[in-house]
XYZ file of C-alpha atoms in Angstrom:
596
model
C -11.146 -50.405 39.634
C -9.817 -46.951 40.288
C -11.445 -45.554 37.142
C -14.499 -46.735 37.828
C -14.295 -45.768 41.621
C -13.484 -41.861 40.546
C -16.459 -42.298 38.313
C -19.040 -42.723 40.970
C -17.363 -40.257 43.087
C -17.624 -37.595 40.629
C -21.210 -38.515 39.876
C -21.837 -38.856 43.185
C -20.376 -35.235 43.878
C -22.906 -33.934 40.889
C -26.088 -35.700 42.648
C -25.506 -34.434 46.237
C -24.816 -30.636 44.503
C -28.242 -30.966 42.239
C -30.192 -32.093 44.998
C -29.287 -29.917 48.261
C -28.910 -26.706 46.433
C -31.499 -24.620 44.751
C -29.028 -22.161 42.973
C -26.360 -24.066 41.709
C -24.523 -20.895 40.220
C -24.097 -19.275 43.696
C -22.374 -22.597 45.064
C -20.495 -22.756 42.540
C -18.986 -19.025 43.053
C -18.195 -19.946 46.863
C -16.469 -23.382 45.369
C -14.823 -21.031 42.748
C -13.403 -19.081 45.319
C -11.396 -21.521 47.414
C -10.366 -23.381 43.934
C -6.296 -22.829 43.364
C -4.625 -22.614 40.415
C -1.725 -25.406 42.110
C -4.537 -27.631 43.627
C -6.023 -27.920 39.912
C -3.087 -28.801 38.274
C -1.779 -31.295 41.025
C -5.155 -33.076 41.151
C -4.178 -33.932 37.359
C -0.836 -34.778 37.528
C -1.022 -36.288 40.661
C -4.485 -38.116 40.310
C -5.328 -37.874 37.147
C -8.668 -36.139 38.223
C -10.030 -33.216 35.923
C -13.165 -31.892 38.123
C -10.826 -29.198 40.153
C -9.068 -28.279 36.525
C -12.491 -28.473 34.759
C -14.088 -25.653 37.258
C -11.214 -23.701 37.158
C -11.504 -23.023 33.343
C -15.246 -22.573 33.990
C -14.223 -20.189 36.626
C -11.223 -17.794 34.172
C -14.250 -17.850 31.512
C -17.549 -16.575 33.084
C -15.744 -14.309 36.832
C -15.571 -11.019 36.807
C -12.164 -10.673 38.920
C -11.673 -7.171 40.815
C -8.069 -5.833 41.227
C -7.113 -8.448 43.779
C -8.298 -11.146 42.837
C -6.975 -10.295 39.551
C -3.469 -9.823 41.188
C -3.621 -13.021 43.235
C -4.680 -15.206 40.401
C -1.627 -13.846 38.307
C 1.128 -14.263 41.084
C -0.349 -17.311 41.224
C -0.230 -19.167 37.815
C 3.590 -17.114 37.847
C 4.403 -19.637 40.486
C 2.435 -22.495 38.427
C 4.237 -22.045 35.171
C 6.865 -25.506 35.622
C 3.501 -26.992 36.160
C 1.601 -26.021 32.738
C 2.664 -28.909 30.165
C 1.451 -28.669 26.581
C -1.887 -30.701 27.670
C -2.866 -28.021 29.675
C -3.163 -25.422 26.807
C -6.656 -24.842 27.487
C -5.893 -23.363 31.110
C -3.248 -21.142 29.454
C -4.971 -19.550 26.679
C -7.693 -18.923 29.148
C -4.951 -17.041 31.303
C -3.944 -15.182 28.309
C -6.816 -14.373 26.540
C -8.345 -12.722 30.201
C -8.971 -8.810 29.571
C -5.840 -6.792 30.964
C -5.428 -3.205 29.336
C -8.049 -1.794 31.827
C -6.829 -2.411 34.883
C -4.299 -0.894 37.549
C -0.874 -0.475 36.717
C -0.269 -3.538 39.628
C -2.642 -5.895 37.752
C -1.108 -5.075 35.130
C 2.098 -5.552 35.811
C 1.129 -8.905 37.391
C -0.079 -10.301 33.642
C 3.282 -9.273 32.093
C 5.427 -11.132 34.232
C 3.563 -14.377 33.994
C 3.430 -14.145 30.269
C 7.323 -13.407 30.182
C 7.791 -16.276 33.064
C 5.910 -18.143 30.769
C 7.608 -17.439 27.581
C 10.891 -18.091 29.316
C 9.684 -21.706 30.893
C 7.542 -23.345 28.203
C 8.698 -21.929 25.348
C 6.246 -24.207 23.342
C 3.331 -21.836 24.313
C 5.638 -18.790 22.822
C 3.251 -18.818 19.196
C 0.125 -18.833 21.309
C 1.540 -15.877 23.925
C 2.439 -13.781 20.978
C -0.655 -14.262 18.744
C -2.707 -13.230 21.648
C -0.992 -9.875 22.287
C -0.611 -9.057 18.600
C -4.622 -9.931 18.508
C -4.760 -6.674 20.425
C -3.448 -4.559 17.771
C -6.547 -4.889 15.777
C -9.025 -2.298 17.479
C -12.850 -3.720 18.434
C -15.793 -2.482 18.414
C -15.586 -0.520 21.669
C -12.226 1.252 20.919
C -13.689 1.840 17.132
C -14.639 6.027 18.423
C -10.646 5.965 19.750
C -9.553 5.636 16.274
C -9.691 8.964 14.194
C -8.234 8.089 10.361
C -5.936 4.942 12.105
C -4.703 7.007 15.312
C -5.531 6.308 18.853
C -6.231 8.774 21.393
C -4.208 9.249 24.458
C -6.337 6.549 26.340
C -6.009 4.046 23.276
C -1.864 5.006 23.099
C -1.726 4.420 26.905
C -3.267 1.185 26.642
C -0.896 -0.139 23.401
C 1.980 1.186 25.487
C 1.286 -1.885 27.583
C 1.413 -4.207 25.006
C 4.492 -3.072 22.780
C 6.305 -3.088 26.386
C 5.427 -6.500 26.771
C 6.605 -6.961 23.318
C 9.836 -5.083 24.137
C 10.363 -6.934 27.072
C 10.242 -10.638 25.940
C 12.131 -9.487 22.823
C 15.086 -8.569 25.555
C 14.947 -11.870 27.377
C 13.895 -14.156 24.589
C 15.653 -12.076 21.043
C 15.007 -15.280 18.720
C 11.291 -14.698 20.020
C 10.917 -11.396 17.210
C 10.493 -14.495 14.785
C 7.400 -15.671 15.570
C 6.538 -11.809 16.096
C 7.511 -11.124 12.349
C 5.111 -14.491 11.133
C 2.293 -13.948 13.491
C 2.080 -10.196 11.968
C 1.610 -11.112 8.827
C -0.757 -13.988 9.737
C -2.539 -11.593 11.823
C -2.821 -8.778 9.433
C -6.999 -7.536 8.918
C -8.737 -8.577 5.289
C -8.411 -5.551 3.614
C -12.493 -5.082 3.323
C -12.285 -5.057 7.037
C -13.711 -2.259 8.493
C -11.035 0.976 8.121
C -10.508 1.421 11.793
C -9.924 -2.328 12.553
C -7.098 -2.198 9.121
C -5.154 1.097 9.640
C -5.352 0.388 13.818
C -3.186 -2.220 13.030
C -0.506 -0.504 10.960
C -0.377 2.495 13.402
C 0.967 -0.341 16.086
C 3.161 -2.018 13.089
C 4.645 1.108 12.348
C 5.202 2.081 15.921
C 6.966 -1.494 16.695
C 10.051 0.137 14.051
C 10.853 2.306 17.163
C 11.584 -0.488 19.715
C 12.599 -3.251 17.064
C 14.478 -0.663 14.757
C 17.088 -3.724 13.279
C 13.660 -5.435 12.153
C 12.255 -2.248 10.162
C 12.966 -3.694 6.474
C 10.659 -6.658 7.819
C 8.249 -4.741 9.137
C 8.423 -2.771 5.901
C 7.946 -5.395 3.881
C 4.712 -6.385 5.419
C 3.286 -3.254 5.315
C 4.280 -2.969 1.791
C 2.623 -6.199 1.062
C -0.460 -5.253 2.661
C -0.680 -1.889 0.823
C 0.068 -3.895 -2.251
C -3.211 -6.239 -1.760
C -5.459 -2.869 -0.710
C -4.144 -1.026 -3.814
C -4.388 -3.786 -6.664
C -7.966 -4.891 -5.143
C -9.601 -1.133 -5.766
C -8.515 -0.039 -9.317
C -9.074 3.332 -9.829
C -12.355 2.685 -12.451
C -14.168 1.804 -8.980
C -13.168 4.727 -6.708
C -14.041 6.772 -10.112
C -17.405 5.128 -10.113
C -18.491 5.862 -6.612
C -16.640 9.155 -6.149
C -17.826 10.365 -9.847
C -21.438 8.587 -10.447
C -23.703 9.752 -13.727
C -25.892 11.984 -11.515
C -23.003 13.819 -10.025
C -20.749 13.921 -13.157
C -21.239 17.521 -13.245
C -22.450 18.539 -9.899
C -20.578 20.144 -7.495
C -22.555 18.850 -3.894
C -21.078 21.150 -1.010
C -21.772 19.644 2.100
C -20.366 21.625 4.096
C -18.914 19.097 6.238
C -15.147 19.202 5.609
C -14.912 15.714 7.326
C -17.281 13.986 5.227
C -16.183 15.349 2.031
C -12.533 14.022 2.868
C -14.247 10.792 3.170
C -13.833 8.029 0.331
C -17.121 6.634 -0.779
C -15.797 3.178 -1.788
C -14.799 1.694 1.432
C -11.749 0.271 0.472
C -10.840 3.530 -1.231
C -11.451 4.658 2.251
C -9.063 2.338 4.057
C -6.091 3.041 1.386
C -6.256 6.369 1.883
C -6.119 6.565 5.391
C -3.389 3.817 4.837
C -1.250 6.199 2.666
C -2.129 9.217 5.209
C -0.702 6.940 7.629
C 2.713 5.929 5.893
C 3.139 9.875 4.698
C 2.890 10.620 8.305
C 5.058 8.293 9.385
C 7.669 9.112 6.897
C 7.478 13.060 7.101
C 7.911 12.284 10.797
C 11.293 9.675 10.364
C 12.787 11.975 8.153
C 12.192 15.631 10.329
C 12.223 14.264 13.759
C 14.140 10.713 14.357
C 16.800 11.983 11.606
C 16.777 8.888 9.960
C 15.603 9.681 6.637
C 18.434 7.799 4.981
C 17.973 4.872 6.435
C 14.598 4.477 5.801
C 15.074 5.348 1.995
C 17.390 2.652 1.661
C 14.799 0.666 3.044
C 11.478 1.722 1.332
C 13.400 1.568 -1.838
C 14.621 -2.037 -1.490
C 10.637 -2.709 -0.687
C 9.712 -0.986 -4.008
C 11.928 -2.658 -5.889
C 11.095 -5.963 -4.495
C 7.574 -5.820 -4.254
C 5.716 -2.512 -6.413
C 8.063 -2.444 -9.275
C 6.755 -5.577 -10.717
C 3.493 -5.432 -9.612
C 0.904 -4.568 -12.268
C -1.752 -2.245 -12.425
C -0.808 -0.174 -8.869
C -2.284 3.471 -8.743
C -1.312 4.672 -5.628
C 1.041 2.544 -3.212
C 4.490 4.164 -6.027
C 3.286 7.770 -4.264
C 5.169 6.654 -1.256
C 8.236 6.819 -2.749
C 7.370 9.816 -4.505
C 6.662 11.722 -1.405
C 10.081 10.536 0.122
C 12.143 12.269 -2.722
C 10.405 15.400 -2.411
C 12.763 15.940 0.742
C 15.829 15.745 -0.565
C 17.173 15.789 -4.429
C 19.197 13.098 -3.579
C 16.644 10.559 -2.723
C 15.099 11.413 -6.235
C 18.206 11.427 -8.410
C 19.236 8.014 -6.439
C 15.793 6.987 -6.665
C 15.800 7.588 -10.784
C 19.382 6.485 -11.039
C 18.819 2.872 -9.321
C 15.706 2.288 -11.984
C 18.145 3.873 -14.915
C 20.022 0.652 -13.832
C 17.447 -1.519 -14.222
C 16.721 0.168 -18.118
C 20.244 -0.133 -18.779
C 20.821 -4.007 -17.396
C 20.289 -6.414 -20.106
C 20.216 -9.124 -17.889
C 17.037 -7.943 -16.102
C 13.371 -8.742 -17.258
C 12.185 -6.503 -20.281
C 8.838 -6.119 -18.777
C 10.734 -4.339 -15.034
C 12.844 -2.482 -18.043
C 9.839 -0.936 -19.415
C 8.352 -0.660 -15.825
C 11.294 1.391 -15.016
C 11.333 3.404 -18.422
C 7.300 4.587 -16.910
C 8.649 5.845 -13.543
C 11.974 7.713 -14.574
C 9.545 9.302 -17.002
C 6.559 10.066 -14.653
C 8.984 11.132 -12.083
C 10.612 13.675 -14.428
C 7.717 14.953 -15.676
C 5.265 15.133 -12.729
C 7.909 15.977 -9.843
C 7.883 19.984 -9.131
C 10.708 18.945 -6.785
C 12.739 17.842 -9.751
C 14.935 20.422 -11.004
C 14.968 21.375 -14.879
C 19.137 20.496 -14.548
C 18.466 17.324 -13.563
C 16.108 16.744 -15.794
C 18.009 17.722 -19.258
C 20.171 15.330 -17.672
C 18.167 12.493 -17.703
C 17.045 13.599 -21.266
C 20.776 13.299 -22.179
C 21.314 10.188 -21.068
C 18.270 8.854 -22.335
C 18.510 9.949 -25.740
C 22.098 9.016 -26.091
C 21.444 5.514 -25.060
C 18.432 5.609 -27.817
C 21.084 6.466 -30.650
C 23.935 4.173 -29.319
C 20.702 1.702 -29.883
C 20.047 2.816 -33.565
C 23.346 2.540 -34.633
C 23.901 -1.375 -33.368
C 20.844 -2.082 -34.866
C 22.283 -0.421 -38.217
C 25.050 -2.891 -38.523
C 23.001 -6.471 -38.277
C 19.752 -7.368 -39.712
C 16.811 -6.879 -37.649
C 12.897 -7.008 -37.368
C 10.785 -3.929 -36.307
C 8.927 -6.460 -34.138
C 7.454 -4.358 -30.640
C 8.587 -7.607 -28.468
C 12.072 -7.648 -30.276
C 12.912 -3.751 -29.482
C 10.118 -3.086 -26.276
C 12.994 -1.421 -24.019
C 14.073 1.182 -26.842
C 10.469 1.676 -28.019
C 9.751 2.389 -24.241
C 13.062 4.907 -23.781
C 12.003 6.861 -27.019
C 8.421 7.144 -25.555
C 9.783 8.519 -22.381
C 11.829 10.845 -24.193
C 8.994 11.450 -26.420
C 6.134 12.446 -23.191
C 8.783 14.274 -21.199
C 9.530 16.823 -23.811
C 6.147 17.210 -24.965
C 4.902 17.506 -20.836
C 7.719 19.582 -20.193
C 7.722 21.807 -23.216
C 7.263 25.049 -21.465
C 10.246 24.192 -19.381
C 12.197 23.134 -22.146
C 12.003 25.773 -24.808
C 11.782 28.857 -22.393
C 14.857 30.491 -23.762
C 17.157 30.057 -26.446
C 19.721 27.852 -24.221
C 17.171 25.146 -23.178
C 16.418 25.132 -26.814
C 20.173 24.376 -27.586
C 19.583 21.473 -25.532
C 16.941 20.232 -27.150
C 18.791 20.276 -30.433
C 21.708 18.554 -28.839
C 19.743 15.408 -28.452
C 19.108 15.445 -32.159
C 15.386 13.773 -32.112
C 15.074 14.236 -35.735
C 17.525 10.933 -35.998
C 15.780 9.250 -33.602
C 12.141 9.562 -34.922
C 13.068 9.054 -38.386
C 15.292 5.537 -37.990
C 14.098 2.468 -39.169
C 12.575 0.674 -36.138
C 10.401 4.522 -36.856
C 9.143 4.482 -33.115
C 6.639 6.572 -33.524
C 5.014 3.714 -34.879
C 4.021 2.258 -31.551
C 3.603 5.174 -29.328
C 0.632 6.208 -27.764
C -1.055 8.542 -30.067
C -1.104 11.640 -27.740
C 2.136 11.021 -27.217
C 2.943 11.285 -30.547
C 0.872 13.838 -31.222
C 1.956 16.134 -28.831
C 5.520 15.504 -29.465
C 5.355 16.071 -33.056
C 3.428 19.519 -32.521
C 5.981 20.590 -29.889
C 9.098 19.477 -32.649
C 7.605 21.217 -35.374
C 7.117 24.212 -34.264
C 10.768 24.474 -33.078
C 12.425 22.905 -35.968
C 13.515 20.185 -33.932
C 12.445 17.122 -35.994
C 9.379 16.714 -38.768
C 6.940 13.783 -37.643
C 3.910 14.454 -39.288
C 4.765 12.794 -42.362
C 5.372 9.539 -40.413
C 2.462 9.512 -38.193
C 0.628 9.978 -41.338
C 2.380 6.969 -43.380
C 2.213 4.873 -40.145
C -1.537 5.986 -40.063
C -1.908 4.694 -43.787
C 0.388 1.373 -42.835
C -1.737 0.173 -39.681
C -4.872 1.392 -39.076
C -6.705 0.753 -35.764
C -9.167 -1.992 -36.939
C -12.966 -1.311 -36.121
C -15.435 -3.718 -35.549
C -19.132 -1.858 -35.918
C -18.924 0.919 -33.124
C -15.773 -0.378 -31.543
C -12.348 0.993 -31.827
C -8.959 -1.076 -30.713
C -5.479 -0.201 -30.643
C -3.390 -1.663 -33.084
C -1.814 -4.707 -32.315
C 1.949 -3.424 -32.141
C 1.046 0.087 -29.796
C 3.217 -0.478 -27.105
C 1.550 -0.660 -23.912
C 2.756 0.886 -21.058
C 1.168 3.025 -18.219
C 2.430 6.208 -16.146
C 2.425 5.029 -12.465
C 2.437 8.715 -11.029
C -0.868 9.807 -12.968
C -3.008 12.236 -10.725
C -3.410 10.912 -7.140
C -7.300 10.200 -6.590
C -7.714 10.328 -2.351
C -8.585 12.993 -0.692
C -7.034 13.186 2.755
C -3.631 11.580 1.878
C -3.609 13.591 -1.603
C -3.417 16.775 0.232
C 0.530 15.848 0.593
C 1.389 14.912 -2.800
C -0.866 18.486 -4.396
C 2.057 20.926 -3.118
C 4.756 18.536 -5.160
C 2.644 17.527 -7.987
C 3.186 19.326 -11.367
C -0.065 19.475 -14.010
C 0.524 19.937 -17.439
C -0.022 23.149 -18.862
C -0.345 22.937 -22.933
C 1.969 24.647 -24.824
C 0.509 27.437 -27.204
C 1.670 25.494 -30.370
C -0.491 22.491 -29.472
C -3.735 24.083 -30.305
C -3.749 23.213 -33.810
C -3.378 19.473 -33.182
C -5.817 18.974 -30.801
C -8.711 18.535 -33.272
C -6.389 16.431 -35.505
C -5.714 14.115 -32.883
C -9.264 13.464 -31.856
C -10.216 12.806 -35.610
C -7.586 9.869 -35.924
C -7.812 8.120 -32.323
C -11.478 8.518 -31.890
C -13.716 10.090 -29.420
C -13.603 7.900 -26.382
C -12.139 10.358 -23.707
C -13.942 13.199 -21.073
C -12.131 14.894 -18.525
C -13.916 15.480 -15.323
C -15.085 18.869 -14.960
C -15.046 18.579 -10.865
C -12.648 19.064 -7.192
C -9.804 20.563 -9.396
C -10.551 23.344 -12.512
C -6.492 22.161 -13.291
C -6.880 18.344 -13.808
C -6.314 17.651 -16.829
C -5.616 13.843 -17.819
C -7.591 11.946 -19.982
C -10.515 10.092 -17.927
C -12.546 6.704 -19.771
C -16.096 6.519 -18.381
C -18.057 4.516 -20.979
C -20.781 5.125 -18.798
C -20.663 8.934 -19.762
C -21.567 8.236 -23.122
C -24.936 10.444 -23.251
C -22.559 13.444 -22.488
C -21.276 15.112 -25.628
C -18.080 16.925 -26.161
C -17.306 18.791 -29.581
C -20.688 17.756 -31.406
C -19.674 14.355 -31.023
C -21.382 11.723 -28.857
C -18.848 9.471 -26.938
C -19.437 6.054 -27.941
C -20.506 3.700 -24.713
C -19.017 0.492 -26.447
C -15.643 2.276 -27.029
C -12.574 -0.096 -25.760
C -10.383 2.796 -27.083
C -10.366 5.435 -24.678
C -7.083 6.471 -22.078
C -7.368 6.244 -18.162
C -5.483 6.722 -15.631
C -2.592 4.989 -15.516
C -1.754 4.678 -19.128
C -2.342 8.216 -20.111
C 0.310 10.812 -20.625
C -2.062 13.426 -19.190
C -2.058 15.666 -22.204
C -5.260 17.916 -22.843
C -7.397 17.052 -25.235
C-alpha cells in the first residue's frame, strides 16, 4: 500500500507543478535552492523516496554555482560523506566531476577536503576519486593555446598545482592509495594519434608527479617508457621520410621563413614523438644539472631500457634517450656499454638481445663524439679478443658455418668490422693507434673458417676491407670475391634480395630524424667522414650490391647514411636509374651509414 501511496503522491506533485506554473525551469531553480544535500540522502535511506535525490543530481548537472554556493555545497556533502553508500555513486561522481580549477583559492580548498574526507570514509569510491583528477591531466580543448610543445603556461601550472596537491595530499593520508594512482595512469594514458597537446600534456604532469612521489619514479618510468615505445614502433621512419621528404620536394629546399613551422613534424604522430622526446631530454638535462640526481635516474632509465627497448624491434628513436643521458658523464656511457657487454658475453641470455646488444655497443662507439678514442680501443680489445677465444673453441670440435648456429660471433665481428671502418680516421691517425690496430690481429679473424665476412652487410665489408688493405692490416678482397662466386644474391627479373645467410641486424643510433628534439642529440652526434683510401671501392661496391640507395640531398650538406625511397626511382645517380621494384636497398636502421 505504501508503494502505491508514494506513487500517487509523486504524480500528484508532477500534475499540480505542470498545471499552476507556466515556466517550469524557474520553479524548479527556487526548489533547487532550498534542496540539501542531507535532506536528499535521508529521504532515501529513511523513506526510500528518490524525488529530493533525483532533483538534486538534476540540480549538480545543469547550475551554474557562484563562489558561495560553491563553498556551501562542498562543506556540505564533507559533512554527508558517512551518508554516501556505494548506491549513491551517481550523486558522487556528479560531486567530483563539478568544474574546480577556476575558482577561488576557498572553493577550492573546499573540493579538496571533501574528496580527501571522502577517500578516507568510503574508500570504495577511491578508483572513481582518482580517475577523475588524473582525467585532468589530459588538456581540452580550451587549455589546447596553454600548451606550447607539451608545457603549460603559468596559468595552466597554477591550475595542475591544485591537482598534484590533491594528489600529494591523499597519498600522505591514504599511502596504499599511489596504487590505484600507478593503474589509473596507465589506463588513462591518451591514444597516441591523439591530438599532440592532449598526449605530451599528459606526460609533462607524469613527469612532474616524480617530484612529489620520487620512491615511485621507476613506475612512473616505466609507463612513460611504454608509451614512448607504442608512439615510436607505430611511426617507422619510411613514413616521417615520406611526409617530411615527398617526390616534389626531394630536392627542394622550401624556406618558410617561419622557424616555428619548419620545426614542425608533418606526420602528426612524428609530431607528438618529437615533442615527446623534447620533453624527456628536458626533463633529464634538468634531473641531472639541477635536482643532482643524475645517478639515480640512470639506474633507473637503464633498468627501463633494458626491460622494455632492448627487445623491442624496429625502434628509431625512443634508444636516443639513453644516448643523451651518457653524454653527461663517461661513466654513464662506459656503464651503459659495459651492462650490454654483459648481455653479449652471457650465454644464458637470448641470442636475438645478444645481437641486439652487439648493434648498440657498436652504434654507441661509433656515433658518440662523447666517447673517447681510449675507451673505445678498449672496447675494440675486448671485442676482438672474445672473437678469437671464439675461433679457437670452434677449432677443436666439429662445427657448421650455419648464421643461426654462430649469430652472436657473426654479430661481434660485424661490430668490430663497422667500428673500424666508421672510425678509421680516428684509428689510424698516427703510428700508435695503428699499433693497436695490429694488436687485434683481424687478419685471423677474417680469414677463419666460419669466414665472417660471409654474412656481413656488404658496405660493411666493403669498407672494412678497403680500410685493412690499405694499412696492411688483413687482405679481404679475395674472400669477398670467393664468397661473391659461392652465394650470389638471387634475382628474380628486376628484383634484387639478400642472400639468405646475410646476417640481419640494424644500428639503433642511425641519424635522429625530428627536428626540435634533434637539436640536442646534433652537438653529440658524430657523422662519418670517408677515409681517403675508400674512394676506389666505392664504384666496386655499387656494381656487386646493386643500385637501390640515394642519399637525401636536403636540412644537412653532412648526412650521409644510406636512404631507400623506391619511390625515387625516376631520379638517377651515376648513369644508372634506381630500380622502383628494388627490395635491396639500406635504410635507416640497418645501415652502417657509410657513403656511397
Amino acid at each position: 500500500m505504501s508503494a502505491i501511496t508514494d506513487k500517487r503522491r509523486i504524480s500528484s506533485i508532477l500534475k499540480t507543478q505542470s498545471a499552476d506554473s507556466k515556466s517550469p525551469v524557474v520553479r524548479n531553480k527556487v526548489r533547487f535552492a532550498v534542496l540539501s544535500i542531507e535532506s536528499a540522502l535521508q529521504d532515501v535511506l529513511e523513506n526510500n523516496r528518490l524525488v529530493l535525490y533525483d532533483e538534486l543530481l538534476l540540480k549538480l548537472k545543469d547550475e551554474d554555482f557562484d563562489e558561495n554556493q560553491f563553498q556551501e555545497m562542498f562543506t556540505e556533502a564533507k559533512k554527508c560523506v558517512p551518508l554516501l553508500k556505494s548506491h549513491f555513486s551517481n550523486l558522487v561522481d556528479h560531486l567530483l566531476s563539478t568544474p574546480w580549477l577556476d575558482r577561488s583559492e576557498q572553493s577550492i580548498e573546499s573540493y579538496k577536503d571533501f574528496v580527501i574526507e571522502l577517500s578516507i570514509v568510503q574508500k570504495n569510491f577511491c578508483t572513481m576519486t582518482v580517475t577523475k583528477l588524473l582525467k585532468l591531466f589530459i588538456p581540452g580543448e580550451a587549455s589546447k593555446q596553454r600548451y606550447k610543445n607539451g608545457v603549460p603556461n603559468e596559468e595552466e601550472q597554477r591550475q595542475m598545482a591544485s591537482v598534484h596537491d590533491l594528489i600529494t595530499r591523499l597519498k600522505n593520508v591514504i599511502p596504499m592509495i599511489f596504487d590505484v594512482v600507478l593503474t589509473q595512469l596507465r589506463k588513462s594514458f591518451p591514444y597516441h594519434k591523439k591530438p599532440t597537446y592532449e598526449v605530451v600534456g599528459y606526460l609533462h604532469n607524469v613527469l612532474h608527479m616524480t617530484e612529489y612521489a620520487s620512491i615511485y619514479c621507476d613506475e612512473l618510468l616505466e609507463i612513460v617508457f611504454f608509451q614512448l615505445l607504442q608512439i615510436d614502433v607505430n611511426v617507422p621512419r619510411s613514413e616521417i621520410e615520406d611526409a617530411e621528404y615527398p617526390d616534389e620536394e626531394m630536392f627542394e629546399m622550401a624556406d618558410t621563413g617561419d622557424e616555428e613551422d619548419s620545426d614542425t613534424m608533418r606526420h602528426p604522430v612524428a609530431e607528438t614523438l618529437d615533442c615527446f622526446m623534447d620533453l624527456m631530454f628536458h626533463f633529464i638535462d634538468r634531473t641531472v644539472k639541477e635536482s643532482g640526481q643524475g645517478d639515480r635516474l640512470f639506474k633507473i632509465m637503464l633498468n627501463q631500457f633494458e626491460s622494455h627497448v632492448l627487445p623491442t624491434h624496429n625502434t628509431d628513436h625512443v634508444q636516443f634517450l639513453l644516448f643523451y643521458f651518457c653524454s653527461f658523464k663517461l661513466s654513464y656511457a662506459e656503464h651503459f656499454i659495459t651492462s650490454l657487454w654483459k648481455n653479449v658475453s652471457n650465454p644464458s641470455m637470448s641470442p636475438v638481445v645478444r645481437q641486439a646488444s652487439v648493434g648498440y655497443i657498436a652504434s654507441m662507439l661509433a656515433r658518440g663524439k662523447f666517447v673517447p678514442l681510449s675507451y673505445l680501443k678498449s672496447m675494440l680489445h675486448e671485442m676482438s679478443h672474445w672473437a678469437h677465444s671464439y675461433i679457437q673453441r670452434c677449432d677443436s670440435m666439429q662445427y657448421n658455418q650455419s648464421l643461426k648456429a654462430h649469430l652472436v660471433f657473426y654479430s661481434v665481428c660485424q661490430a668490430i668490422f663497422y667500428v673500424v671502418a666508421f672510425r678509421s680516421k680516428h684509428l689510424t691517425s698516427d703510428a700508435k693507434n695503428l699499433t693497436f690496430l695490429q694488436s687485434l690481429q683481424l687478419s685471423s679473424i677474417v680469414t677463419c673458417q666460419l669466414n665472417p665476412l660471409r654474412v656481413c652487410l656488404p658496405t660493411v665489408a666493403t669498407a672494412f676491407a678497403g680500410i685493412t688493405r690499405a694499412y696492411q692490416l688483413a687482405y679481404c678482397h679475395t674472400i669477398l670475391e670467393r664468397n661473391a662466386r659461392r652465394k650470389l644474391a638471387t634475382v628474380y627479373k628486376n628484383n634484387t634480395q639478400l642472400p639468405e645467410d646475410c646476417l640481419e641486424t640494424f644500428f639503433p643510433f642511425d641519424p635522429y630524424m625530428l627536428k626540435k628534439s634533434g637539436k640536442r642529440i646534433d652537438p653529440l652526434y658524430l657523422q662519418y667522414q670517408a677515409h681517403e683510401v675508400e674512394d676506389d671501392g666505392g664504384a666496386a661496391e655499387d656494381a656487386e650490391v646493386g643500385r637501390g640507395r640515394k642519399r637525401y640531398e636536403s636540412i644537412s650538406e653532412d648526412v650521409d647514411d644510406f636512404i631507400p625511397e623506391t619511390k625515387r626511382h625516376k631520379h638517377q645517380k651515376g648513369g644508372h636509374a634506381i630500380d622502383m621494384n628494388s627490395e635491396f636497398t639500406f635504410s635507416y636502421g640497418v645501415s652502417p651509414g657509410f657513403n656511397s
